[in-house]
Amino acid sequence: MISIAKPYIGDEEKKLVMEVLDSGMLAQGPKVAALEEAFAALCNVKHAIATTSGTTALHAALLAHDIGPGDEVITSPFTFIASANSVLFTGARPVFVDIDPKTFNIDPAQIEDAITPKTKAILPIHLYGYVCDMDAIMDIAERHNLVVIEDACQAVGAKFNGKVAGSFGTGTFSLYATKNVMSGEGGMITTDDDEIAEKCRLIRSHGMKVRYYHDMLGYNYRMSDLHAAIGLAQMQRLEAFMAIRQNNAKYLNEHITSVVTPEVRPGYEHVWHQYTVRVDGGRDRDAAVKQLNAAGIGTGIFYPVPVHQQGYMREIVGDFHLPVAERLAKEVISLPIHPQVSQEDLEKIVTEVNKL
Ligand SMILES: *Cc1c(COP(=O)(O)O)cnc(C)c1O
């Protein structure tokens, strides 16, 4: 089976983890600081703050922007549940706006209709490694005085008009085991704003700047140096791995003819966390998945149920339809694209997908 995801763990990862073990200091320390520095440099921002996960990065970033009860945050329903859950953690309410069927990302043209006096932030998600239309989103945010928090969990290193994901608003990343840069579990917040960065650091560590003096309510969202060691080794592979993903995607786009392949518009640099096709025209997606799996091609469905239709979420936000997200949830199949997919694998994927 050609797997849909396969974390790469090489000698450098093992060497850096052993350094931490040998040092005897396992909690947040010099490796976390080095990983933060590498992330800030990659995103071209002043500050990067490591956390335990993408979910806690999102939560801390929202709290740092004073988002809480009574506030509304506009976001996409076509994402991993953490994007919207982090809004709920603060006591605020997610407001879902439908997506663009070509990009899988929030449709900027529908954002303004969703703005109310309670709207405090826009939380765009750069799904599959493809940056949202940040010109349009930053323009709306500026005109309505809204905060922008980017869910860049799948988009480390992705670019729009030369600008890196996580550098438009306050950026949040996940270093979960299958993400493009991983540390097993982990997260990162990126910002140019000194005050937001300081607040994120306080929230990460029980509101504590001076030991055992607590300035505000905070959490324990600190990354360990063991995790950071893995992440640091991965950061050194980022450019090379990104290039392999991009080449793999190019090959699949050039050769797959049976289903709708993803497009990349001019000005965008896609980092292909997922390579996602659409089985359109009312065809049976689940039958297609079975056929591919039986032929040895691993697949993923990201995501089978849009967030606004998850049972508990519906109780909070009400019952309504977002037709594009709901249709695409029934059409998408992600195919193996990671750096350990070989040319032979790619040819097999094309052959089997074109039989659909
Ligand atoms: C992975 C992911 C998250 C959450 O990250 P964790 O590290 O798993 O908490 C949030 N949003 C998106 C879009 C993701 O893909």
PDB file of C-alpha atoms and ligand atoms in Angstrom, residues 53-56 58 79-80 82-83 125 127 151 153-154 174-176 179 185-186 273 303, ligand 1:
ATOM      1  CA  SER A  53      -0.044  21.776  19.285  1.00  0.00           C
ATOM      2  CA  GLY A  54      -1.713  23.656  16.460  1.00  0.00           C
ATOM      3  CA  THR A  55      -4.865  23.653  18.560  1.00  0.00           C
ATOM      4  CA  THR A  56      -3.172  25.369  21.509  1.00  0.00           C
ATOM      5  CA  LEU A  58      -4.838  28.810  17.810  1.00  0.00           C
ATOM      6  CA  THR A  79     -11.208  22.264   7.771  1.00  0.00           C
ATOM      7  CA  PHE A  80     -10.041  20.166  10.670  1.00  0.00           C
ATOM      8  CA  ALA A  82      -9.540  22.444  15.716  1.00  0.00           C
ATOM      9  CA  SER A  83      -9.954  25.703  13.769  1.00  0.00           C
ATOM     10  CA  ILE A 125      -7.479  28.424   6.867  1.00  0.00           C
ATOM     11  CA  LEU A 127      -6.176  24.307   3.456  1.00  0.00           C
ATOM     12  CA  ASP A 151      -4.675  28.835  10.473  1.00  0.00           C
ATOM     13  CA  CYS A 153      -1.333  24.471  10.215  1.00  0.00           C
ATOM     14  CA  GLN A 154      -1.109  22.818   6.792  1.00  0.00           C
ATOM     15  CA  SER A 174       0.827  22.596  13.733  1.00  0.00           C
ATOM     16  CA  LEU A 175       3.827  20.270  13.987  1.00  0.00           C
ATOM     17  CA  TYR A 176       1.664  17.160  14.317  1.00  0.00           C
ATOM     18  CA  LYS A 179       2.349  17.771   8.875  1.00  0.00           C
ATOM     19  CA  GLU A 185       3.055  16.935  18.442  1.00  0.00           C
ATOM     20  CA  GLY A 186       3.661  20.669  18.495  1.00  0.00           C
ATOM     21  CA  HIS A 273       0.304  19.183   2.470  1.00  0.00           C
ATOM     22  CA  TYR A 303     -12.918  16.194   5.516  1.00  0.00           C
TER      23      TYR A 303
HETATM   24  C1  LIG B   1      -3.543  19.861  12.124  1.00  0.00           C
HETATM   25  C2  LIG B   1      -4.473  21.015  12.057  1.00  0.00           C
HETATM   26  C3  LIG B   1      -4.863  21.750  13.192  1.00  0.00           C
HETATM   27  C4  LIG B   1      -4.551  21.330  14.592  1.00  0.00           C
HETATM   28  O1  LIG B   1      -3.281  21.015  14.856  1.00  0.00           O
HETATM   29  P1  LIG B   1      -2.922  19.983  16.052  1.00  0.00           P
HETATM   30  O2  LIG B   1      -1.443  20.119  16.123  1.00  0.00           O
HETATM   31  O3  LIG B   1      -3.387  18.648  15.618  1.00  0.00           O
HETATM   32  O4  LIG B   1      -3.605  20.462  17.266  1.00  0.00           O
HETATM   33  C5  LIG B   1      -5.637  22.877  13.013  1.00  0.00           C
HETATM   34  N1  LIG B   1      -6.040  23.260  11.810  1.00  0.00           N
HETATM   35  C6  LIG B   1      -5.726  22.573  10.693  1.00  0.00           C
HETATM   36  C7  LIG B   1      -6.204  23.072   9.369  1.00  0.00           C
HETATM   37  C8  LIG B   1      -4.944  21.424  10.781  1.00  0.00           C
HETATM   38  O5  LIG B   1      -4.661  20.730   9.684  1.00  0.00           O
END
